[in-house]
Amino acid sequence: MQQNRSQRSMAQIRNERLWRWRCQWAVVTLAAIGIVLYNAAANLWLLRPTNCFYSTTSLPQIIEQTCEPCLETAPNSIVVDDPISRLDLNLGRWDNTRSYKLFDYAAVGDMYVDASASRQVALATQSSIERLHELLATTAHWSGPVSVAVFIVGDELRLLRAFTMWLFRCQPELYSRMAIHVATPGLKLAVHGEVPSWARNCDAKPSLMGKGEPDSAWRSRHPYPQNHLRNLARKNCHSQYTFLVDIDIVPSKGMAEELDIFFTKTPKCELCAYVIPTYELDTRVANFPVNKKALLRLSKNKLAVPFHRRVFIYNQYASNFTRWESTGGNESLATHVSHNVTNFELLYEPFYVASDTVPPHDERFLGYGFTRNTQVYEMFFVGYQFKVLSPVFTIHWGLQLRRNSPPWREKQKFKNNKRFETFRRELFARYRRDPFQLLKKNLETKKL
Ligand SMILES: *[C@@H]1O[C@H](CO)[C@@H](O)[C@H](O)[C@H]1NC(C)=O
Ligand SMILES: *[C@@H]1O[C@H](CO)[C@@H](O)[C@H](O)[C@H]1NC(C)=O
Ligand SMILES: *[C@@H]1O[C@H](CO)[C@@H](O)[C@H](O)[C@H]1NC(C)=O
């Protein structure tokens, strides 16, 4: 009996041991599987796609961005609505004389690339800070991409920063198809600085007065590098054609669309430049002329005159306004070539649309005098044919009168006059032509 009991307990004990051993194994196996699964999950997590999405809804538009690789990209509205704040003034690129630093795309709208690809013509322009507000008028009727180069001295960068923020908030459609570039004297003259409060206020008017009026003595110490800015704006255009204007030249209504149609059906012409006639408009005129016919009515009443007719007639004379006006505006509304320029002359400086393979603007001309017309002059040497378009036109608000320019401007003109001597000798050497017998004649005859 006793033996029987002990035999049973022996069997029980063996059984229990077997079960314990099985349990231990199960625990170890589960732990091992757990570790393997954990490792796999951790690896998957580390190898996950590095796309991160974020959106900020506090801004005028919802901005969604994908970044790769994922750096520190916390939602950052500062970066989005204040792009100029990121401008590193230690970078940029130098001009040929290391006098100016140029910054491409200090700010660029998110539709600039698309607009450049889908439109035939990009508008390029340049400005100093105190005239930059004119950009709103210049682009009022322009629906295509806009590339603008801005000259900044001292602490004016804070004004450009503010204006960019204001545009982003208050003119989002315009901003979206715009690219802003910056040029500044290279001697560490530009600094960031406090942004004025109007930057975030759409009820406010941007106040862009920097160190002084456009003609102030302060400005005279920092010659406005017009041609650097023109090249900067031009070279950052990505459409087939570029239309370079001064900041106060306003395209007629629907011009971007009209030019799209015109250039789509016009065979590519390597050496063609399409001139857009420019008129000055009396500021008493309340409304921008809706079309050529309306413009010619104003012209008849002496409320509109060809650009620079009083200040310097040779500026646009070769465009032949008499001929352009001779239709009375009774013509096709579709943009077409009205006539060829047949009497090109020295100092002719029309605003024109062309492929940006035209010669660059010579950056040795600083400040005023010989900046734009020297470039047009070189086009003539290259063999460009100038064709005047109709019924599109551009407007300069305000009739211009011949007035005495400040002494510093005269000084700049005098210097540039001397540089022109070198320039025309170079053209002669390069193209082996002297169409105006300038090397023989003196420049005296046409005084600027
Ligand atoms: C303008 O065109 C007319 C022909 O319509 C011509 O007689 C005249 O000489 C031209 N003037 C200029 C300045 O080209
Ligand atoms: C233009 O048309 C108007 C009438 O519509 C006419 O009076 C005028 O003479 C025409 N002008 C020209 C230059 O054909
Ligand atoms: C303009 O000049 C070109 C040659 O460059 C010529 O083929 C064309 O017929 C001219 N156009 C007009 C309207 O005179």
Short mmCIF file of C-alpha atoms and ligand atoms in Angstrom, two decimals:
data_model
loop_
_atom_site.label_atom_id
_atom_site.label_comp_id
_atom_site.label_asym_id
_atom_site.label_seq_id
_atom_site.Cartn_x
_atom_site.Cartn_y
_atom_site.Cartn_z
CA MET A 1 0.00 0.00 0.00
CA GLN A 2 2.74 2.32 1.08
CA GLN A 3 4.87 1.34 -1.87
CA ASN A 4 1.89 1.84 -4.11
CA ARG A 5 1.47 5.43 -2.75
CA SER A 6 5.11 6.24 -3.13
CA GLN A 7 5.10 4.90 -6.67
CA ARG A 8 2.18 7.15 -7.48
CA SER A 9 3.88 10.19 -5.98
CA MET A 10 7.03 9.46 -7.94
CA ALA A 11 5.01 9.47 -11.13
CA GLN A 12 3.29 12.67 -10.01
CA ILE A 13 6.59 14.37 -9.28
CA ARG A 14 7.96 13.37 -12.67
CA ASN A 15 4.85 14.68 -14.27
CA GLU A 16 5.07 17.97 -12.41
CA ARG A 17 8.75 18.40 -13.40
CA LEU A 18 7.86 17.78 -17.01
CA TRP A 19 5.18 20.44 -16.88
CA ARG A 20 7.45 22.98 -15.17
CA TRP A 21 10.11 22.38 -17.77
CA ARG A 22 7.57 22.88 -20.58
CA CYS A 23 6.35 26.08 -18.97
CA GLN A 24 9.89 27.47 -18.70
CA TRP A 25 10.49 26.71 -22.33
CA ALA A 26 7.30 28.41 -23.36
CA VAL A 27 8.27 31.54 -21.45
CA VAL A 28 11.74 31.60 -23.00
CA THR A 29 10.32 31.03 -26.49
CA LEU A 30 7.72 33.78 -26.05
CA ALA A 31 10.40 36.17 -24.80
CA ALA A 32 12.57 35.34 -27.82
CA ILE A 33 9.68 35.88 -30.23
CA GLY A 34 8.89 39.13 -28.42
CA ILE A 35 12.44 40.38 -28.85
CA VAL A 36 12.45 39.44 -32.55
CA LEU A 37 9.13 41.23 -33.16
CA TYR A 38 10.32 44.27 -31.24
CA ASN A 39 13.49 44.45 -33.34
CA ALA A 40 11.52 44.14 -36.54
CA ALA A 41 9.16 46.91 -35.47
CA ALA A 42 12.05 49.13 -34.42
CA ASN A 43 13.76 48.58 -37.76
CA LEU A 44 10.61 49.37 -39.66
CA TRP A 45 10.22 52.56 -37.65
CA LEU A 46 13.78 53.65 -38.39
CA LEU A 47 13.43 52.82 -42.08
CA ARG A 48 10.05 54.53 -42.49
CA PRO A 49 9.73 56.94 -45.45
CA THR A 50 11.18 60.32 -44.49
CA ASN A 51 8.26 62.36 -45.72
CA CYS A 52 6.76 64.64 -43.19
CA PHE A 53 3.72 66.69 -43.79
CA TYR A 54 2.69 69.73 -41.96
CA SER A 55 0.19 72.40 -42.55
CA THR A 56 -0.36 75.75 -41.02
CA THR A 57 -3.88 76.98 -41.14
CA SER A 58 -3.25 80.31 -39.45
CA LEU A 59 -1.88 81.69 -42.73
CA PRO A 60 -3.81 83.02 -45.70
CA GLN A 61 -3.26 79.83 -47.61
CA ILE A 62 -2.92 76.34 -46.28
CA ILE A 63 0.65 75.36 -46.86
CA GLU A 64 1.54 71.73 -47.14
CA GLN A 65 5.11 70.77 -47.50
CA THR A 66 7.02 67.59 -48.02
CA CYS A 67 10.60 67.51 -46.93
CA GLU A 68 13.28 65.00 -47.57
CA PRO A 69 15.29 64.30 -45.53
CA CYS A 70 13.41 65.34 -42.43
CA LEU A 71 15.50 67.97 -40.71
CA GLU A 72 14.18 70.27 -38.05
CA THR A 73 10.96 71.10 -39.84
CA ALA A 74 8.52 72.00 -37.17
CA PRO A 75 5.64 74.10 -38.48
CA ASN A 76 7.28 77.47 -38.86
CA SER A 77 5.15 80.31 -40.07
CA ILE A 78 8.11 82.70 -39.81
CA VAL A 79 9.86 80.92 -42.66
CA VAL A 80 6.73 80.98 -44.77
CA ASP A 81 5.53 84.56 -44.44
CA ASP A 82 8.89 86.23 -43.80
CA PRO A 83 11.23 84.64 -46.35
CA ILE A 84 13.61 87.61 -46.42
CA SER A 85 14.50 86.96 -42.77
CA ARG A 86 16.39 83.90 -43.98
CA LEU A 87 18.60 85.95 -46.31
CA ASP A 88 22.20 85.44 -45.21
CA LEU A 89 23.98 88.66 -46.08
CA ASN A 90 27.32 86.87 -45.87
CA LEU A 91 26.36 84.85 -48.92
CA GLY A 92 25.00 86.03 -52.27
CA ARG A 93 27.20 86.34 -55.34
CA TRP A 94 29.49 89.16 -56.33
CA ASP A 95 29.33 91.24 -59.47
CA ASN A 96 32.44 91.46 -61.68
CA THR A 97 33.98 94.29 -59.68
CA ARG A 98 33.10 92.90 -56.24
CA SER A 99 31.24 96.13 -55.58
CA TYR A 100 27.76 94.65 -55.33
CA LYS A 101 26.32 91.50 -53.91
CA LEU A 102 23.39 89.88 -55.64
CA PHE A 103 20.85 87.54 -54.09
CA ASP A 104 18.67 85.50 -56.45
CA TYR A 105 15.23 84.52 -55.15
CA ALA A 106 15.33 86.26 -51.79
CA ALA A 107 11.61 85.50 -51.91
CA VAL A 108 9.61 83.53 -54.44
CA GLY A 109 5.90 82.77 -54.68
CA ASP A 110 4.79 79.17 -54.90
CA MET A 111 3.28 79.60 -58.39
CA TYR A 112 6.28 81.35 -59.94
CA VAL A 113 7.62 78.22 -61.62
CA ASP A 114 4.22 77.16 -62.94
CA ALA A 115 3.38 80.66 -64.16
CA SER A 116 6.75 80.90 -65.94
CA ALA A 117 6.18 77.58 -67.67
CA SER A 118 2.60 78.25 -68.72
CA ARG A 119 3.04 81.83 -69.99
CA GLN A 120 5.00 83.05 -73.01
CA VAL A 121 6.25 86.30 -71.47
CA ALA A 122 7.69 87.13 -68.06
CA LEU A 123 7.78 90.70 -66.80
CA ALA A 124 11.15 91.79 -65.40
CA THR A 125 11.67 95.04 -63.53
CA GLN A 126 13.88 96.71 -60.92
CA SER A 127 13.53 99.33 -58.24
CA SER A 128 15.05 101.08 -55.28
CA ILE A 129 13.11 100.63 -52.06
CA GLU A 130 11.26 103.94 -52.05
CA ARG A 131 9.72 103.30 -55.46
CA LEU A 132 8.91 99.66 -54.91
CA HIS A 133 5.27 100.44 -54.08
CA GLU A 134 4.87 101.30 -57.79
CA LEU A 135 5.10 97.58 -58.42
CA LEU A 136 1.42 97.35 -57.48
CA ALA A 137 0.49 99.69 -60.35
CA THR A 138 2.94 98.10 -62.77
CA THR A 139 1.48 94.65 -62.24
CA ALA A 140 -2.13 95.85 -61.96
CA HIS A 141 -2.97 94.56 -65.45
CA TRP A 142 -0.28 91.91 -65.74
CA SER A 143 -1.33 88.33 -65.09
CA GLY A 144 1.96 86.58 -65.92
CA PRO A 145 5.09 85.90 -63.87
CA VAL A 146 6.97 88.88 -62.40
CA SER A 147 10.69 88.99 -61.61
CA VAL A 148 11.75 92.05 -59.65
CA ALA A 149 15.24 93.09 -58.50
CA VAL A 150 15.45 95.52 -55.58
CA PHE A 151 18.40 97.68 -54.52
CA ILE A 152 18.96 97.79 -50.76
CA VAL A 153 21.33 100.02 -48.80
CA GLY A 154 21.82 100.34 -45.04
CA ASP A 155 18.85 99.09 -43.06
CA GLU A 156 16.44 99.19 -46.01
CA LEU A 157 16.30 95.42 -45.96
CA ARG A 158 13.78 95.64 -43.11
CA LEU A 159 11.50 97.59 -45.46
CA LEU A 160 11.80 95.00 -48.19
CA ARG A 161 11.16 92.31 -45.59
CA ALA A 162 8.05 94.15 -44.46
CA PHE A 163 6.85 94.72 -48.03
CA THR A 164 7.31 91.04 -48.84
CA MET A 165 5.33 90.02 -45.75
CA TRP A 166 2.64 92.52 -46.68
CA LEU A 167 2.44 91.20 -50.24
CA PHE A 168 2.26 87.63 -49.00
CA ARG A 169 -0.63 88.45 -46.69
CA CYS A 170 -2.49 91.14 -48.60
CA GLN A 171 -1.75 90.43 -52.27
CA PRO A 172 -1.44 86.63 -52.20
CA GLU A 173 -2.32 86.18 -55.88
CA LEU A 174 0.35 88.63 -57.05
CA TYR A 175 2.90 87.30 -54.58
CA SER A 176 2.32 83.71 -55.67
CA ARG A 177 3.67 84.41 -59.19
CA MET A 178 6.48 86.73 -58.16
CA ALA A 179 10.21 86.33 -57.55
CA ILE A 180 12.12 88.99 -55.61
CA HIS A 181 15.88 89.39 -55.93
CA VAL A 182 18.16 91.70 -53.98
CA ALA A 183 21.27 93.70 -54.83
CA THR A 184 23.26 95.53 -52.20
CA PRO A 185 26.63 97.31 -52.02
CA GLY A 186 29.10 94.66 -50.94
CA LEU A 187 30.70 96.59 -48.10
CA LYS A 188 28.47 95.13 -45.40
CA LEU A 189 26.12 98.05 -45.91
CA ALA A 190 22.97 96.02 -45.63
CA VAL A 191 21.62 94.87 -42.29
CA HIS A 192 18.40 93.20 -41.23
CA GLY A 193 16.53 95.27 -38.64
CA GLU A 194 13.14 95.83 -37.07
CA VAL A 195 10.15 95.16 -39.28
CA PRO A 196 7.57 97.98 -39.17
CA SER A 197 4.08 97.11 -37.98
CA TRP A 198 2.29 97.70 -41.32
CA ALA A 199 3.90 94.49 -42.59
CA ARG A 200 1.08 92.47 -41.05
CA ASN A 201 -1.72 94.96 -41.62
CA CYS A 202 -3.66 94.79 -44.86
CA ASP A 203 -5.51 98.00 -44.03
CA ALA A 204 -2.21 99.85 -43.95
CA LYS A 205 -0.37 101.26 -46.92
CA PRO A 206 3.24 100.12 -47.12
CA SER A 207 5.50 103.00 -46.20
CA LEU A 208 8.77 102.46 -47.98
CA MET A 209 10.73 105.62 -47.36
CA GLY A 210 14.24 104.60 -46.48
CA LYS A 211 17.05 107.00 -45.77
CA GLY A 212 15.68 109.62 -48.07
CA GLU A 213 13.94 110.84 -51.16
CA PRO A 214 14.95 109.33 -54.47
CA ASP A 215 17.08 112.36 -55.29
CA SER A 216 18.62 112.88 -51.87
CA ALA A 217 22.32 113.51 -51.35
CA TRP A 218 22.48 110.30 -49.34
CA ARG A 219 21.40 108.36 -52.38
CA SER A 220 24.03 110.10 -54.48
CA ARG A 221 26.73 108.39 -52.44
CA HIS A 222 25.28 105.03 -53.43
CA PRO A 223 24.87 105.10 -57.21
CA TYR A 224 21.87 103.05 -58.22
CA PRO A 225 23.28 100.07 -60.18
CA GLN A 226 20.49 100.01 -62.77
CA ASN A 227 22.10 97.54 -65.11
CA HIS A 228 23.09 95.08 -62.39
CA LEU A 229 19.44 95.07 -61.35
CA ARG A 230 18.17 94.70 -64.90
CA ASN A 231 20.40 91.68 -65.47
CA LEU A 232 19.42 90.24 -62.10
CA ALA A 233 15.70 90.53 -62.91
CA ARG A 234 16.11 89.35 -66.52
CA LYS A 235 18.26 86.33 -65.86
CA ASN A 236 15.79 84.94 -63.37
CA CYS A 237 12.92 84.87 -65.87
CA HIS A 238 11.99 81.43 -67.13
CA SER A 239 9.39 82.04 -69.83
CA GLN A 240 10.23 81.94 -73.54
CA TYR A 241 10.23 85.74 -73.74
CA THR A 242 11.14 88.52 -71.35
CA PHE A 243 9.59 91.96 -71.14
CA LEU A 244 11.94 94.25 -69.25
CA VAL A 245 10.36 97.50 -68.05
CA ASP A 246 11.22 100.22 -65.58
CA ILE A 247 9.21 100.10 -62.38
CA ASP A 248 6.96 103.01 -63.47
CA ILE A 249 5.93 101.51 -66.83
CA VAL A 250 2.46 99.96 -66.75
CA PRO A 251 1.39 97.37 -69.35
CA SER A 252 -2.02 97.82 -71.01
CA LYS A 253 -4.96 95.69 -69.95
CA GLY A 254 -4.85 92.03 -70.91
CA MET A 255 -1.37 92.33 -72.38
CA ALA A 256 -0.01 89.10 -70.91
CA GLU A 257 -2.89 87.11 -72.42
CA GLU A 258 -2.61 88.91 -75.77
CA LEU A 259 1.13 88.30 -75.98
CA ASP A 260 0.54 84.64 -75.15
CA ILE A 261 -1.67 84.34 -78.22
CA PHE A 262 0.67 86.39 -80.38
CA PHE A 263 3.81 84.43 -79.52
CA THR A 264 2.06 81.08 -79.74
CA LYS A 265 1.24 81.72 -83.38
CA THR A 266 4.37 83.71 -84.32
CA PRO A 267 7.26 81.61 -85.65
CA LYS A 268 10.36 81.89 -83.50
CA CYS A 269 12.61 84.67 -84.72
CA GLU A 270 16.11 84.68 -83.27
CA LEU A 271 16.92 88.30 -84.00
CA CYS A 272 13.57 89.98 -83.42
CA ALA A 273 12.65 92.41 -80.67
CA TYR A 274 9.00 93.41 -80.31
CA VAL A 275 8.61 97.02 -79.28
CA ILE A 276 5.69 98.03 -77.07
CA PRO A 277 5.00 101.77 -77.52
CA THR A 278 5.06 103.81 -74.32
CA TYR A 279 2.99 106.90 -73.58
CA GLU A 280 3.07 109.38 -70.73
CA LEU A 281 -0.32 110.04 -69.25
CA ASP A 282 -1.43 113.27 -67.59
CA THR A 283 -2.16 112.54 -63.92
CA ARG A 284 -5.50 114.37 -64.31
CA VAL A 285 -6.71 111.40 -66.32
CA ALA A 286 -8.80 109.39 -63.91
CA ASN A 287 -8.82 105.99 -65.55
CA PHE A 288 -6.26 103.88 -67.29
CA PRO A 289 -7.17 103.86 -71.04
CA VAL A 290 -9.04 100.61 -71.70
CA ASN A 291 -7.62 100.20 -75.22
CA LYS A 292 -5.65 101.87 -78.00
CA LYS A 293 -8.67 103.84 -79.19
CA ALA A 294 -9.11 105.37 -75.75
CA LEU A 295 -5.39 106.11 -75.59
CA LEU A 296 -5.48 107.89 -78.96
CA ARG A 297 -8.43 110.02 -77.81
CA LEU A 298 -6.27 111.14 -74.88
CA SER A 299 -3.38 111.74 -77.24
CA LYS A 300 -5.57 113.98 -79.40
CA ASN A 301 -6.40 116.03 -76.31
CA LYS A 302 -2.73 116.26 -75.33
CA LEU A 303 -3.41 114.22 -72.20
CA ALA A 304 -1.13 111.49 -73.47
CA VAL A 305 2.19 111.93 -75.28
CA PRO A 306 4.86 109.53 -76.47
CA PHE A 307 7.28 108.70 -73.66
CA HIS A 308 10.07 111.23 -73.16
CA ARG A 309 8.92 113.38 -76.09
CA ARG A 310 9.68 116.53 -74.11
CA VAL A 311 12.57 115.26 -72.04
CA PHE A 312 14.52 113.49 -74.72
CA ILE A 313 12.76 112.83 -78.01
CA TYR A 314 15.27 110.33 -79.40
CA ASN A 315 14.32 107.96 -76.60
CA GLN A 316 11.38 106.51 -78.58
CA TYR A 317 11.39 108.50 -81.81
CA ALA A 318 12.38 105.57 -84.02
CA SER A 319 9.23 103.70 -82.93
CA ASN A 320 7.34 106.11 -85.22
CA PHE A 321 4.26 107.00 -83.20
CA THR A 322 2.75 108.83 -86.17
CA ARG A 323 2.60 105.57 -87.99
CA TRP A 324 1.37 103.66 -84.94
CA GLU A 325 -1.41 106.20 -84.43
CA SER A 326 -2.39 106.34 -88.09
CA THR A 327 -4.92 103.51 -87.74
CA GLY A 328 -6.90 105.54 -85.25
CA GLY A 329 -7.26 102.33 -83.29
CA ASN A 330 -9.60 100.92 -85.99
CA GLU A 331 -7.73 97.66 -86.21
CA SER A 332 -7.68 94.09 -85.11
CA LEU A 333 -7.81 93.72 -81.35
CA ALA A 334 -5.43 90.81 -81.65
CA THR A 335 -1.83 91.80 -81.06
CA HIS A 336 0.04 92.13 -84.35
CA VAL A 337 3.13 93.77 -85.82
CA SER A 338 2.20 97.31 -86.84
CA HIS A 339 5.46 98.11 -88.62
CA ASN A 340 9.22 97.64 -88.55
CA VAL A 341 11.58 100.19 -87.09
CA THR A 342 13.33 101.53 -90.17
CA ASN A 343 15.30 104.45 -88.84
CA PHE A 344 17.13 103.05 -85.83
CA GLU A 345 19.24 105.71 -84.22
CA LEU A 346 21.75 106.02 -81.48
CA LEU A 347 20.15 106.54 -78.05
CA TYR A 348 16.91 104.85 -79.08
CA GLU A 349 15.64 102.95 -76.02
CA PRO A 350 12.27 101.32 -76.50
CA PHE A 351 10.75 98.82 -74.11
CA TYR A 352 10.62 95.56 -75.99
CA VAL A 353 9.75 91.87 -75.63
CA ALA A 354 12.41 89.42 -76.76
CA SER A 355 14.00 86.12 -75.97
CA ASP A 356 16.56 86.73 -73.25
CA THR A 357 19.40 85.89 -75.61
CA VAL A 358 19.75 89.64 -76.21
CA PRO A 359 23.07 91.15 -75.03
CA PRO A 360 23.35 91.80 -71.29
CA HIS A 361 23.11 95.29 -69.80
CA ASP A 362 26.65 96.59 -69.37
CA GLU A 363 27.27 96.86 -65.62
CA ARG A 364 30.04 99.40 -65.99
CA PHE A 365 27.39 102.10 -66.41
CA LEU A 366 26.44 103.03 -62.86
CA GLY A 367 23.77 105.49 -61.83
CA TYR A 368 22.19 107.56 -64.60
CA GLY A 369 22.98 107.89 -68.28
CA PHE A 370 23.67 105.33 -71.03
CA THR A 371 22.31 102.42 -69.05
CA ARG A 372 19.46 101.11 -71.19
CA ASN A 373 20.19 102.62 -74.58
CA THR A 374 23.66 101.09 -74.73
CA GLN A 375 22.10 97.64 -74.51
CA VAL A 376 19.62 98.43 -77.31
CA TYR A 377 22.49 99.89 -79.30
CA GLU A 378 24.41 96.64 -79.06
CA MET A 379 21.30 94.75 -80.23
CA PHE A 380 21.41 96.87 -83.35
CA PHE A 381 25.05 95.89 -83.91
CA VAL A 382 24.14 92.22 -83.49
CA GLY A 383 21.52 92.68 -86.20
CA TYR A 384 18.22 92.71 -84.34
CA GLN A 385 15.10 93.81 -86.20
CA PHE A 386 12.79 95.95 -84.07
CA LYS A 387 9.08 95.38 -84.75
CA VAL A 388 6.45 97.65 -83.23
CA LEU A 389 3.42 95.83 -81.81
CA SER A 390 -0.15 97.09 -81.78
CA PRO A 391 -2.66 97.63 -80.19
CA VAL A 392 -0.79 96.83 -76.96
CA PHE A 393 0.98 99.71 -75.24
CA THR A 394 2.49 100.79 -71.93
CA ILE A 395 1.83 103.84 -69.81
CA HIS A 396 3.97 106.07 -67.63
CA TRP A 397 1.75 107.97 -65.19
CA GLY A 398 2.59 111.67 -65.35
CA LEU A 399 3.81 113.92 -68.12
CA GLN A 400 7.52 114.50 -67.91
CA LEU A 401 9.08 117.89 -68.24
CA ARG A 402 12.64 118.76 -68.94
CA ARG A 403 14.03 119.84 -65.60
CA ASN A 404 17.45 120.34 -64.19
CA SER A 405 18.68 117.20 -62.56
CA PRO A 406 20.61 117.43 -59.27
CA PRO A 407 24.39 117.90 -59.56
CA TRP A 408 25.18 114.35 -58.47
CA ARG A 409 23.08 113.02 -61.32
CA GLU A 410 24.95 115.23 -63.76
CA LYS A 411 28.18 113.85 -62.35
CA GLN A 412 27.00 110.29 -62.93
CA LYS A 413 25.99 111.15 -66.49
CA PHE A 414 29.36 112.73 -67.11
CA LYS A 415 31.17 109.61 -65.88
CA ASN A 416 28.95 107.36 -67.96
CA ASN A 417 29.54 109.54 -70.99
CA LYS A 418 33.23 108.75 -70.66
CA ARG A 419 32.51 105.05 -70.23
CA PHE A 420 30.44 105.20 -73.40
CA GLU A 421 33.58 106.15 -75.32
CA THR A 422 35.16 102.86 -74.29
CA PHE A 423 31.93 100.96 -74.88
CA ARG A 424 31.48 102.06 -78.47
CA ARG A 425 35.10 101.33 -79.34
CA GLU A 426 34.61 97.84 -77.98
CA LEU A 427 31.45 97.37 -80.06
CA PHE A 428 33.29 98.52 -83.12
CA ALA A 429 36.10 96.05 -82.45
CA ARG A 430 33.70 93.20 -81.76
CA TYR A 431 31.26 93.68 -84.62
CA ARG A 432 33.45 95.50 -87.13
CA ARG A 433 30.77 98.08 -87.85
CA ASP A 434 30.32 101.76 -87.20
CA PRO A 435 26.78 102.42 -88.43
CA PHE A 436 26.66 105.96 -87.06
CA GLN A 437 30.25 106.87 -87.89
CA LEU A 438 30.62 107.50 -84.18
CA LEU A 439 34.30 106.87 -84.28
CA LYS A 440 34.59 109.80 -86.62
CA LYS A 441 31.89 112.05 -85.26
CA ASN A 442 31.76 113.61 -81.88
CA LEU A 443 28.89 112.87 -79.56
CA GLU A 444 28.29 116.58 -79.00
CA THR A 445 25.43 116.73 -81.51
CA LYS A 446 22.94 114.93 -79.32
CA LYS A 447 23.30 116.27 -75.87
CA LEU A 448 21.72 114.23 -73.08
C1 LIG B 1 7.05 107.09 -89.97
O1 LIG B 1 6.34 106.37 -90.95
C2 LIG B 1 5.98 107.15 -92.07
C3 LIG B 1 5.19 106.25 -92.98
O2 LIG B 1 4.02 105.87 -92.39
C4 LIG B 1 7.20 107.68 -92.77
O3 LIG B 1 6.79 108.53 -93.83
C5 LIG B 1 8.02 108.48 -91.77
O4 LIG B 1 9.23 108.86 -92.37
C6 LIG B 1 8.33 107.63 -90.56
N1 LIG B 1 8.99 108.42 -89.56
C7 LIG B 1 9.95 107.96 -88.84
C8 LIG B 1 10.53 108.89 -87.83
O5 LIG B 1 10.35 106.83 -88.94
C1 LIG B 2 -11.82 105.05 -87.25
O1 LIG B 2 -13.22 104.81 -87.20
C2 LIG B 2 -13.99 105.98 -86.95
C3 LIG B 2 -15.45 105.57 -86.89
O2 LIG B 2 -15.60 104.36 -86.24
C4 LIG B 2 -13.79 107.00 -88.04
O3 LIG B 2 -14.49 108.18 -87.73
C5 LIG B 2 -12.31 107.32 -88.17
O4 LIG B 2 -12.10 108.17 -89.27
C6 LIG B 2 -11.50 106.04 -88.36
N1 LIG B 2 -10.07 106.38 -88.34
C7 LIG B 2 -9.20 105.87 -89.17
C8 LIG B 2 -7.83 106.42 -89.09
O5 LIG B 2 -9.50 105.03 -89.98
C1 LIG B 3 9.76 93.87 -91.54
O1 LIG B 3 11.03 93.45 -91.94
C2 LIG B 3 11.10 92.11 -92.33
C3 LIG B 3 12.54 91.80 -92.62
O2 LIG B 3 13.26 91.88 -91.45
C4 LIG B 3 10.20 91.86 -93.54
O3 LIG B 3 10.26 90.53 -93.93
C5 LIG B 3 8.79 92.25 -93.18
O4 LIG B 3 7.97 92.16 -94.30
C6 LIG B 3 8.73 93.64 -92.63
N1 LIG B 3 7.40 93.88 -92.08
C7 LIG B 3 6.70 94.99 -92.33
C8 LIG B 3 5.36 95.06 -91.68
O5 LIG B 3 7.12 95.88 -93.03
#
